[in-house]
Coordinates of C-alpha atoms in Angstrom, one line a residue:
M1 CA 17.0 5.9 0.2
A2 CA 17.7 5.7 -3.5
S3 CA 19.1 9.2 -3.6
D4 CA 21.8 8.3 -1.0
R5 CA 23.6 6.2 -3.6
L6 CA 26.6 8.0 -5.1
D7 CA 25.9 6.7 -8.6
A8 CA 22.2 7.6 -8.5
P9 CA 20.8 10.4 -10.7
A10 CA 19.0 13.3 -9.1
L11 CA 15.4 12.7 -8.3
P12 CA 12.7 14.6 -10.3
D13 CA 10.9 17.3 -8.5
F14 CA 7.5 15.7 -7.7
T15 CA 6.3 18.7 -5.8
I16 CA 5.1 19.8 -9.3
L17 CA 2.3 17.3 -9.0
K18 CA 1.2 18.9 -5.7
R19 CA 1.2 22.4 -7.1
L20 CA -0.7 21.2 -10.2
A21 CA -3.4 19.5 -8.2
R22 CA -3.7 22.5 -5.9
D23 CA -4.1 24.9 -8.8
Q24 CA -6.7 22.7 -10.4
L25 CA -8.8 22.4 -7.2
I26 CA -8.7 26.2 -6.6
Y27 CA -9.9 26.8 -10.1
L28 CA -12.8 24.4 -9.6
L29 CA -13.8 26.0 -6.3
E30 CA -13.7 29.5 -7.8
Q31 CA -16.3 28.3 -10.4
L32 CA -18.8 28.7 -7.6
P33 CA -18.1 32.3 -6.6
G34 CA -18.8 33.6 -3.2
K35 CA -18.7 32.1 0.3
K36 CA -19.5 28.4 0.4
D37 CA -19.3 25.3 2.7
L38 CA -17.2 22.4 1.6
F39 CA -18.2 18.8 2.5
I40 CA -15.3 16.3 2.1
E41 CA -15.5 12.5 1.9
P42 CA -13.5 11.1 4.9
E43 CA -11.0 9.1 2.7
L44 CA -10.1 12.3 0.8
M45 CA -9.4 14.4 3.9
S46 CA -5.8 13.2 4.4
P47 CA -4.8 13.5 0.8
L48 CA -6.4 16.9 0.5
D49 CA -4.5 18.1 3.6
R50 CA -1.2 17.2 1.8
I51 CA -2.3 19.3 -1.2
A52 CA -4.2 22.3 0.2
N53 CA -4.6 22.9 3.9
V54 CA -7.4 24.8 5.7
S55 CA -5.7 28.2 5.4
I56 CA -5.4 27.8 1.6
L57 CA -9.0 26.8 1.3
K58 CA -10.1 29.7 3.4
Q59 CA -8.3 32.1 1.1
H60 CA -10.6 30.9 -1.7
D61 CA -14.0 31.6 -0.1
I62 CA -14.4 28.3 1.8
D63 CA -16.3 29.3 4.9
K64 CA -16.6 26.0 6.8
L65 CA -15.4 22.5 6.2
Y66 CA -17.3 19.4 7.1
K67 CA -16.7 15.6 6.9
L68 CA -19.4 14.1 4.6
E69 CA -21.2 11.5 6.7
N70 CA -24.4 9.5 6.0
K71 CA -26.7 11.8 8.0
P72 CA -28.5 15.1 7.6
I73 CA -26.4 18.2 7.3
Y74 CA -27.0 21.6 8.9
S75 CA -25.5 24.5 7.0
N76 CA -26.6 28.2 6.8
S77 CA -24.6 28.7 3.6
E78 CA -26.5 29.2 0.4
Q79 CA -23.7 27.4 -1.6
L80 CA -22.7 23.9 -0.8
C81 CA -19.7 22.1 -2.4
F82 CA -19.0 18.4 -2.1
L83 CA -15.6 16.8 -2.8
I84 CA -16.1 13.0 -3.2
R85 CA -14.9 9.9 -4.9
P86 CA -17.3 8.7 -7.7
R87 CA -19.2 6.3 -5.4
V88 CA -22.9 5.5 -5.7
K89 CA -23.6 5.8 -2.0
H90 CA -22.2 9.3 -1.8
V91 CA -24.0 10.5 -4.9
K92 CA -27.3 9.1 -3.5
H93 CA -26.7 10.8 -0.2
I94 CA -26.1 14.1 -1.8
A95 CA -29.2 13.7 -4.0
N96 CA -31.3 13.0 -0.8
L97 CA -29.9 16.2 0.8
V98 CA -30.9 18.2 -2.3
N99 CA -34.3 16.8 -2.3
A100 CA -34.7 17.4 1.4
D101 CA -33.8 21.1 0.9
K102 CA -36.2 21.4 -2.0
K103 CA -39.0 19.9 0.1
A104 CA -38.2 22.4 2.9
G105 CA -38.4 25.3 0.4
L106 CA -34.7 26.2 0.6
S107 CA -33.0 27.6 -2.5
K108 CA -29.3 26.7 -2.6
K109 CA -26.5 26.1 -5.1
Y110 CA -24.9 22.7 -5.2
K111 CA -21.6 21.6 -6.8
I112 CA -20.1 18.2 -6.7
I113 CA -16.4 17.8 -7.5
F114 CA -15.5 14.2 -8.3
S115 CA -11.9 13.0 -7.7
P116 CA -10.1 11.8 -9.7
Q117 CA -12.9 11.5 -12.3
K118 CA -16.7 11.1 -12.7
F119 CA -18.3 8.0 -13.9
Y120 CA -21.4 7.8 -16.1
A121 CA -23.3 6.0 -13.2
C122 CA -23.0 9.2 -11.1
D123 CA -25.0 11.3 -13.6
M124 CA -27.6 8.5 -14.0
I125 CA -28.2 8.5 -10.2
L126 CA -28.6 12.3 -10.1
E127 CA -31.1 12.0 -13.0
E128 CA -33.0 9.1 -11.4
E129 CA -33.3 11.1 -8.1
G130 CA -34.6 14.1 -9.9
V131 CA -31.8 16.5 -9.0
F132 CA -29.6 16.5 -12.2
G133 CA -30.6 20.0 -13.1
D134 CA -30.1 21.3 -9.5
V135 CA -26.5 20.2 -9.2
T136 CA -23.4 21.2 -11.2
S137 CA -20.5 18.8 -11.3
D138 CA -16.8 18.8 -12.2
E139 CA -13.8 16.5 -12.2
W140 CA -10.7 17.1 -10.1
P141 CA -8.0 15.0 -11.9
F142 CA -6.0 14.5 -8.7
Y143 CA -4.2 11.3 -9.9
L144 CA -0.9 11.3 -8.0
L145 CA 0.1 12.3 -4.5
P146 CA 3.8 12.6 -3.7
L147 CA 4.3 10.9 -0.3
D148 CA 8.1 11.3 -0.3
D149 CA 11.0 12.3 -2.5
D150 CA 10.8 8.9 -4.3
I151 CA 7.3 7.7 -3.6
I152 CA 4.1 8.8 -5.3
S153 CA 0.7 7.2 -4.7
M154 CA -2.8 7.2 -6.3
E155 CA -4.4 6.6 -2.9
L156 CA -7.1 4.4 -4.4
P157 CA -7.9 1.9 -1.7
E158 CA -10.8 0.4 -3.6
F159 CA -8.8 -0.6 -6.7
Y160 CA -7.8 -4.0 -5.4
R161 CA -11.3 -5.1 -4.5
D162 CA -12.9 -3.6 -7.6
Y163 CA -10.5 -5.3 -10.1
F164 CA -9.1 -8.4 -8.5
L165 CA -12.3 -9.4 -6.6
E166 CA -15.2 -7.9 -8.5
G167 CA -13.6 -7.8 -12.0
E168 CA -14.4 -4.1 -12.4
Q169 CA -12.1 -2.4 -14.9
R170 CA -13.3 1.2 -14.3
W171 CA -10.1 2.4 -12.6
I172 CA -7.7 1.2 -15.3
G173 CA -8.4 4.3 -17.4
T174 CA -7.6 6.4 -14.3
V175 CA -4.2 4.7 -13.9
A176 CA -3.5 5.1 -17.6
R177 CA -4.2 8.8 -17.3
S178 CA -1.9 9.2 -14.3
L179 CA 0.9 7.5 -16.3
N180 CA 0.2 9.9 -19.1
L181 CA 0.4 12.8 -16.7
L182 CA 3.9 11.7 -15.6
N183 CA 4.9 11.2 -19.2
T184 CA 3.8 14.7 -20.1
I185 CA 5.7 16.3 -17.2
F186 CA 8.8 14.2 -16.8
G187 CA 9.0 12.3 -20.1
P188 CA 9.6 11.2 -22.7
M189 CA 9.9 7.7 -21.3
S190 CA 12.2 5.0 -22.5
K191 CA 10.9 1.5 -21.9
V192 CA 8.3 -0.5 -19.9
Y193 CA 8.3 -4.1 -18.7
G194 CA 5.0 -5.5 -17.4
I195 CA 3.5 -8.7 -16.0
G196 CA -0.2 -9.4 -15.7
R197 CA -3.5 -8.7 -17.4
C198 CA -4.3 -5.5 -15.5
A199 CA -0.8 -4.1 -16.3
K200 CA -1.3 -5.1 -20.0
M201 CA -4.7 -3.3 -20.3
T202 CA -3.3 -0.2 -18.6
Y203 CA -0.4 -0.1 -20.9
E204 CA -2.6 -0.5 -24.0
M205 CA -4.9 2.3 -22.8
W206 CA -2.0 4.5 -22.1
K207 CA -0.7 4.0 -25.7
E208 CA -4.1 5.0 -27.0
L209 CA -3.9 8.2 -25.0
L210 CA -0.5 9.0 -26.4
E211 CA -1.7 8.3 -29.9
D212 CA -4.8 10.5 -29.5
E213 CA -2.8 13.4 -28.2
E214 CA -0.2 13.2 -31.0
V215 CA 2.1 15.5 -29.0
V216 CA 5.6 15.7 -30.3
Q217 CA 7.9 15.9 -27.2
K218 CA 10.9 18.2 -27.5
E219 CA 14.3 16.6 -27.6
R220 CA 15.5 16.7 -24.0
K221 CA 17.0 14.4 -21.4
P222 CA 14.1 12.6 -19.6
D223 CA 13.8 12.8 -15.9
L224 CA 12.7 9.2 -15.7
G225 CA 13.9 5.8 -16.9
L226 CA 12.5 2.3 -16.9
V227 CA 9.1 1.3 -15.5
F228 CA 7.9 -2.1 -14.2
M229 CA 4.2 -2.7 -14.1
I230 CA 3.3 -5.8 -12.0
D231 CA -0.1 -7.0 -11.1
R232 CA -0.6 -7.6 -7.4
D233 CA -1.7 -11.2 -7.9
V234 CA 1.7 -12.0 -9.4
D235 CA 3.3 -11.7 -6.0
Y236 CA 0.8 -12.4 -3.2
I237 CA 3.4 -14.1 -1.0
T238 CA 5.2 -10.9 -0.1
P239 CA 2.3 -9.1 1.7
M240 CA 1.5 -12.3 3.6
C241 CA 5.0 -12.2 5.3
S242 CA 5.7 -10.2 8.5
Q243 CA 8.1 -7.3 7.9
V244 CA 10.8 -6.8 10.5
V245 CA 12.2 -3.5 9.3
Y246 CA 11.2 -0.4 11.3
E247 CA 8.8 1.2 8.8
G248 CA 7.0 -2.1 8.3
L249 CA 6.6 -2.6 12.0
V250 CA 5.3 0.9 12.4
D251 CA 2.7 0.2 9.7
D252 CA 1.7 -3.1 11.3
I253 CA 1.2 -1.5 14.8
F254 CA 0.1 2.0 14.1
R255 CA -1.1 2.0 10.5
I256 CA 0.6 4.4 8.1
K257 CA -2.1 6.3 6.2
C258 CA -1.3 8.7 3.3
G259 CA 2.3 8.9 4.4
S260 CA 1.5 9.9 8.0
V261 CA 1.0 8.0 11.3
E262 CA -0.7 8.8 14.6
F263 CA 1.2 7.9 17.7
G264 CA -1.0 7.5 20.8
P265 CA -0.3 8.3 24.5
E266 CA 1.7 5.1 24.9
V267 CA 4.3 6.6 22.5
T268 CA 4.1 10.3 23.4
S269 CA 4.2 9.7 27.2
S270 CA 1.4 12.3 27.6
D271 CA -2.4 12.3 27.5
R272 CA -2.6 13.2 23.8
S273 CA -1.9 11.7 20.4
V274 CA 0.5 13.2 17.8
K275 CA 0.2 12.8 14.1
I276 CA 3.4 13.1 12.1
L277 CA 4.5 12.7 8.5
L278 CA 6.9 9.8 7.8
N279 CA 9.2 10.8 5.0
S280 CA 12.8 11.7 4.4
Q281 CA 12.3 15.2 5.9
D282 CA 12.4 13.5 9.2
K283 CA 16.1 12.9 9.6
V284 CA 15.8 10.3 12.3
F285 CA 13.1 8.3 10.4
G286 CA 15.1 8.6 7.2
E287 CA 18.0 6.8 8.7
I288 CA 16.1 3.9 10.4
R289 CA 13.1 3.3 8.2
N290 CA 14.7 0.5 6.2
E291 CA 16.8 -0.9 9.1
H292 CA 16.1 -4.3 10.5
F293 CA 14.5 -3.7 13.9
S294 CA 17.3 -5.4 15.8
N295 CA 19.6 -2.6 14.6
V296 CA 17.3 0.3 15.4
F297 CA 17.8 0.7 19.2
S298 CA 21.6 1.0 18.9
F299 CA 21.2 3.7 16.2
L300 CA 18.7 5.7 18.3
S301 CA 21.0 5.4 21.3
Q302 CA 24.0 6.7 19.3
K303 CA 21.7 9.5 17.9
A304 CA 20.7 10.6 21.3
R305 CA 24.4 10.9 22.4
N306 CA 25.2 12.9 19.3
L307 CA 22.3 15.3 19.9
Q308 CA 23.4 15.8 23.5
S309 CA 27.0 16.6 22.4
Q310 CA 25.6 19.2 20.0
Y311 CA 23.5 20.8 22.8
D312 CA 26.7 20.8 25.0
K313 CA 28.5 23.0 22.4
R314 CA 26.6 25.9 24.0
R315 CA 28.9 25.8 27.0
G316 CA 31.8 28.2 26.6
M317 CA 30.2 30.2 23.7
D318 CA 30.5 33.9 23.7
I319 CA 27.4 36.1 22.9
K320 CA 28.0 36.2 19.2
Q321 CA 28.4 32.4 18.9
M322 CA 25.4 31.8 21.1
K323 CA 23.3 34.1 18.9
T324 CA 24.4 32.2 15.8
F325 CA 23.7 28.9 17.5
V326 CA 20.1 29.9 18.5
S327 CA 19.3 31.4 15.1
Q328 CA 20.7 28.6 12.9
E329 CA 20.9 25.4 14.9
L330 CA 18.7 25.3 17.9
K331 CA 15.4 25.0 16.1
G332 CA 16.6 22.1 14.0
L333 CA 18.1 20.4 17.1
K334 CA 14.8 20.7 19.0
Q335 CA 12.8 19.3 16.1
E336 CA 15.3 16.4 15.8
H337 CA 15.1 15.8 19.5
R338 CA 11.3 15.7 19.4
M339 CA 11.3 13.2 16.5
L340 CA 13.9 11.1 18.3
S341 CA 11.8 10.9 21.4
L342 CA 8.7 9.8 19.4
H343 CA 10.6 7.1 17.5
I344 CA 12.1 5.8 20.8
G345 CA 8.6 5.7 22.2
A346 CA 7.4 3.9 19.1
C347 CA 10.2 1.3 19.3
E348 CA 9.3 0.6 23.0
S349 CA 5.7 0.1 22.0
I350 CA 6.7 -2.2 19.1
M351 CA 9.0 -4.2 21.5
K352 CA 6.2 -4.8 23.9
K353 CA 4.0 -6.3 21.2
K354 CA 6.5 -7.9 18.9
T355 CA 8.9 -9.6 21.3
K356 CA 6.3 -11.8 22.7
Q357 CA 6.4 -15.5 22.2
D358 CA 3.4 -15.3 19.8
F359 CA 5.4 -13.1 17.3
Q360 CA 8.4 -15.4 17.4
E361 CA 6.2 -18.4 16.7
L362 CA 4.5 -16.5 13.9
L363 CA 7.9 -15.8 12.3
K364 CA 9.0 -19.3 12.7
T365 CA 5.8 -20.6 11.1
E366 CA 6.1 -18.2 8.2
H367 CA 9.7 -19.2 7.5
S368 CA 8.9 -22.9 7.7
L369 CA 6.0 -22.4 5.2
L370 CA 8.3 -20.5 2.8
E371 CA 10.9 -23.2 3.0
G372 CA 8.4 -26.0 2.8
F373 CA 9.5 -27.7 6.1
D374 CA 7.3 -29.2 8.7
I375 CA 4.0 -28.3 7.0
R376 CA 2.0 -30.5 9.4
E377 CA 3.5 -28.8 12.4
C378 CA 2.8 -25.4 10.8
I379 CA -0.8 -26.4 10.4
N380 CA -1.0 -27.3 14.1
L381 CA 0.6 -24.0 15.0
I382 CA -2.0 -22.1 12.8
E383 CA -4.8 -24.0 14.6
E384 CA -3.4 -23.0 17.9
H385 CA -3.1 -19.4 16.8
I386 CA -6.8 -19.4 15.7
N387 CA -8.1 -21.2 18.8
R388 CA -6.3 -18.8 21.1
Q389 CA -7.7 -15.9 19.2
V390 CA -4.3 -14.1 19.0
S391 CA -5.3 -12.0 16.0
P392 CA -7.9 -12.5 13.2
I393 CA -5.7 -10.7 10.6
E394 CA -2.5 -12.7 11.5
S395 CA -4.5 -15.9 11.4
L396 CA -5.8 -15.0 7.9
R397 CA -2.3 -14.2 6.7
L398 CA -1.0 -17.5 7.9
L399 CA -3.8 -19.4 6.2
C400 CA -3.2 -17.5 3.0
L401 CA 0.5 -18.1 3.1
L402 CA -0.1 -21.8 3.7
S403 CA -2.4 -21.9 0.7
L404 CA -0.1 -19.9 -1.6
T405 CA 3.0 -21.8 -0.8
E406 CA 1.3 -25.2 -1.0
N407 CA -0.8 -24.2 -4.0
G408 CA -4.0 -24.7 -2.1
L409 CA -5.1 -26.6 1.1
I410 CA -6.1 -30.2 0.9
A411 CA -9.8 -30.5 1.5
K412 CA -9.6 -32.0 5.0
D413 CA -7.4 -29.2 6.2
Y414 CA -9.4 -26.5 4.5
R415 CA -12.6 -27.6 6.1
S416 CA -11.0 -28.0 9.5
L417 CA -9.2 -24.6 9.5
K418 CA -12.2 -22.8 8.1
T419 CA -14.5 -24.3 10.8
Q420 CA -12.1 -23.4 13.6
Y421 CA -11.7 -19.8 12.3
L422 CA -15.5 -19.3 12.1
Q423 CA -15.9 -20.6 15.6
S424 CA -13.2 -18.3 17.0
Y425 CA -14.0 -15.1 15.1
G426 CA -17.6 -15.4 14.1
S427 CA -19.8 -16.8 11.3
E428 CA -19.8 -13.4 9.5
H429 CA -16.4 -14.4 8.1
L430 CA -18.1 -16.9 5.8
L431 CA -18.1 -14.0 3.3
T432 CA -14.4 -13.4 4.0
F433 CA -13.5 -17.0 3.1
S434 CA -15.6 -16.7 -0.1
N435 CA -13.8 -13.5 -1.1
L436 CA -10.4 -15.0 -0.3
K437 CA -11.2 -18.0 -2.5
R438 CA -12.4 -15.8 -5.4
A439 CA -9.2 -13.7 -5.2
G440 CA -7.1 -16.9 -5.2
L441 CA -5.6 -16.2 -1.8
L442 CA -7.1 -19.1 0.1
T443 CA -8.1 -22.1 -2.0
E444 CA -8.9 -25.7 -1.7
Q445 CA -7.1 -28.4 -3.7
T446 CA -9.1 -30.7 -5.8
P447 CA -7.2 -34.0 -6.2
T448 CA -8.2 -36.4 -8.9
E449 CA -10.9 -38.9 -8.0
A450 CA -8.5 -41.8 -8.3
L451 CA -6.1 -40.5 -5.8
T452 CA -9.0 -39.6 -3.4
A453 CA -10.2 -43.2 -3.6
V454 CA -6.8 -44.6 -2.9
E455 CA -6.3 -42.2 0.0
S456 CA -9.6 -43.2 1.5
R457 CA -8.8 -47.0 1.3
V458 CA -5.3 -46.6 2.8
G459 CA -6.7 -44.3 5.5
K460 CA -8.8 -47.2 6.9
L461 CA -5.7 -49.3 7.4
V462 CA -3.5 -46.9 9.3
T463 CA -3.5 -44.7 12.4
D464 CA -4.9 -41.1 12.4
K465 CA -1.4 -39.7 12.7
A466 CA -0.2 -41.6 9.6
V467 CA -3.3 -40.5 7.7
G468 CA -2.2 -36.9 8.0
K469 CA 1.2 -37.7 6.5
L470 CA -0.3 -39.8 3.7
T471 CA -2.9 -37.1 2.9
D472 CA 0.0 -34.6 2.5
A473 CA 1.8 -37.1 0.2
F474 CA -1.1 -37.8 -2.0
S475 CA -1.9 -34.1 -2.2
S476 CA 1.6 -33.3 -3.4
L477 CA 1.3 -35.9 -6.1
A478 CA -2.0 -34.4 -7.2
K479 CA -0.9 -30.8 -7.4
K480 CA 2.6 -29.6 -7.1
S481 CA 3.1 -26.2 -5.6
H482 CA 4.1 -23.6 -8.2
F483 CA 5.8 -21.4 -5.5
R484 CA 8.3 -24.1 -4.9
G485 CA 9.4 -24.2 -8.5
I486 CA 9.5 -20.4 -8.8
S487 CA 11.4 -20.1 -5.5
K488 CA 14.0 -22.6 -6.7
K489 CA 14.3 -21.0 -10.1
L490 CA 14.8 -17.5 -8.8
G491 CA 16.6 -18.3 -5.5
L492 CA 13.9 -16.6 -3.4
I493 CA 15.1 -18.5 -0.2
P494 CA 18.7 -17.4 0.6
R495 CA 21.1 -20.1 1.4
V496 CA 23.8 -18.9 3.8
D497 CA 26.3 -20.5 6.0
G498 CA 25.5 -19.7 9.6
D499 CA 23.3 -16.8 10.6
Y500 CA 22.1 -14.2 8.1
D501 CA 23.9 -10.9 8.5
L502 CA 21.2 -8.3 9.3
K503 CA 23.6 -5.4 9.8
T504 CA 25.2 -5.5 6.4
P505 CA 22.7 -7.5 4.3
R506 CA 23.7 -8.6 0.8
D507 CA 20.2 -9.0 -0.6
M508 CA 16.6 -7.9 0.0
A509 CA 15.8 -10.8 2.2
Y510 CA 16.7 -8.8 5.3
V511 CA 13.2 -7.3 5.2
F512 CA 12.0 -10.7 6.3
S513 CA 15.0 -11.6 8.6
G514 CA 16.8 -13.3 5.7
A515 CA 13.9 -15.8 5.1
Y516 CA 12.6 -14.6 1.7
I517 CA 13.5 -12.3 -1.2
P518 CA 10.3 -10.5 -2.6
L519 CA 9.3 -12.2 -5.9
S520 CA 8.5 -8.9 -7.7
C521 CA 11.9 -7.4 -6.7
K522 CA 13.8 -10.5 -7.9
I523 CA 12.0 -10.4 -11.2
M524 CA 13.0 -6.8 -11.7
E525 CA 16.6 -7.5 -10.7
H526 CA 16.7 -10.3 -13.3
V527 CA 15.2 -8.1 -16.1
L528 CA 17.6 -5.2 -15.3
V529 CA 20.6 -7.5 -15.5
R530 CA 19.5 -9.1 -18.8
K531 CA 17.6 -6.1 -20.1
S532 CA 14.9 -8.4 -21.3
W533 CA 12.6 -11.3 -20.2
A534 CA 15.2 -13.8 -21.4
G535 CA 15.6 -16.7 -18.9
L536 CA 12.3 -16.1 -17.2
E537 CA 10.1 -18.2 -19.6
E538 CA 9.7 -21.0 -17.1
V539 CA 8.9 -18.6 -14.2
M540 CA 6.2 -16.8 -16.4
R541 CA 4.7 -20.2 -17.2
L542 CA 4.5 -21.1 -13.5
L543 CA 3.0 -17.7 -12.7
N544 CA 0.5 -18.2 -15.5
N545 CA 0.7 -14.5 -16.4
I546 CA 1.2 -12.3 -19.4
E547 CA 4.5 -10.5 -19.7
F548 CA 5.2 -7.7 -22.1
S549 CA 7.7 -4.9 -22.9
G550 CA 7.5 -1.8 -24.9
K551 CA 9.0 1.6 -25.5
Y552 CA 7.2 4.8 -24.4
L553 CA 7.7 5.0 -20.8
F554 CA 9.5 6.4 -17.8
C555 CA 10.4 6.6 -14.3
A556 CA 12.9 6.4 -11.4
V557 CA 10.7 6.0 -8.3
K558 CA 8.3 3.7 -6.7
F559 CA 4.7 4.4 -7.7
H560 CA 2.0 2.7 -5.6
V561 CA -1.5 2.0 -6.8
C562 CA -2.9 1.2 -3.4
K563 CA -2.7 -2.6 -3.0
S564 CA -3.7 -3.5 -6.5
F565 CA -0.9 -3.7 -9.0
L566 CA 2.6 -2.3 -8.4
I567 CA 4.3 0.1 -10.7
Y568 CA 7.9 0.2 -9.8
F569 CA 10.6 2.3 -11.3
T570 CA 14.3 1.6 -11.4
F571 CA 15.5 4.1 -8.8
S572 CA 15.2 1.9 -5.7
F573 CA 14.7 -1.6 -4.5
I574 CA 13.4 -0.6 -1.1
Y575 CA 10.3 -2.8 -1.0
R576 CA 7.0 -1.5 0.4
T577 CA 3.6 -2.9 0.0
A578 CA 0.3 -3.3 1.8
H579 CA 0.4 -5.7 4.7
G580 CA -1.9 -7.1 7.3
E581 CA -5.1 -5.2 8.0
E582 CA -4.7 -2.8 5.1
F583 CA -4.4 -5.7 2.6
F584 CA -7.4 -7.6 3.9
S585 CA -9.6 -4.5 4.4
G586 CA -11.2 -5.0 1.0
L587 CA -11.8 -8.7 1.5
I588 CA -13.3 -8.9 5.0

């Protein structure tokens, strides 16, 4: 972790954000005095549990807690409180519940708490449904959730789809307010660098908030430093590649949600599942989370031996020493032993799924696409992957990676691969392809008419096998891949003599077995060295994006806005982003 570096400054205390959010929620709940039932939107249950657990809620007159589902509710309480995101479907559902109670002659009090804010459309729906006067509403400005010592998240899974697919800008103000909150608590900030239209709009809105407040910050040493704001569409390549570090593989197999993971019976070696937090408080996880998977088993084996030797210290102890051991060390050793057992079980489960031939072929195909080698063979492997129905998500990732690295698929390949995917996984994915095209993830090249005509004439004179090669050649003439130029300019594909050293890596490419350095991380590295955008003009042109810099800002951690655009701070280069199913969840 970043804090392990000897030259790294101390991390800010982000638990302040938790305490602030908890106090704000308790204040809102107490605005409805007396016993009440609380109905919580499913996606808010995990973040809420990290802020205020059941016992805390019970202390503030919450009688019963329910998951808000699209069905009638049965509650004997005379006061109902709803904690939801500002979504139309939830507001309509609550309005229907209120109308049903009114029709049944029941007199109850209703309160809706919107998190992190309420939109105008919510009030409009309540008014249209005739319940505006029967319901009180408030906003819970729960903007930021600390997931670890150096990671805070907004937990807004809909941001990516709303902005990058639908063009909705409603969440930009929310992000700006969250930045303003950090500035208020941990600022003043020093400088910001940003790439992308979304990042630019967020920055401009944030500046307006600062100007409106006209708060003069006291002279003090800020807790935070530089900030990088990067739109997700600047670096689509990275989430399309398969991670091979331990934390990335855990996310691929078990899905990390809100900083926690649920291990099933195959990991726990029992008939029940176990949900645990994955953060630096877990000593075992903290040491292996960023290790290449090939190094993890040897570490866990050594860790098991060390734990056993600590247990063995009990032998030969007198009564006083045994009492000290039991009171000070035994509990910690048992907890560490429990976590070690779970992580060994998780590794075994990962090994069963990721050491198969399919995964090795997947990695080989990804690496070839990144390097631009054997593209026709890669397409054949992708076709085989689709036709064997190995995984719908992995097939989509390969298709998108092919499109992004080649700057779109040639028409013949696009139609063929799309048809095969629909035949394998169902025609309902027509909408998936439409969404991927709109997002710029899976596109079709449009060569000039002249080249298409020449290609057609030549195709009649040669064999089918030669046609494929000629098609690739003509396509490359029509539209050169921008990724190739960016990769060459920034050195995204490491060039090493012999095998890449995964035990003592010298760059960030180890995350992908030495095949690729994440673009956004490389851009940040470049800016940090030069302290400006100087030398990146050609890269920005190829990215077709807006870059900017300014003074006002902050921070020394990674700050995730779901999958949408990344806000990274200068504390650490450990790269984490949404992969696989999580990334495509808003597009399928």
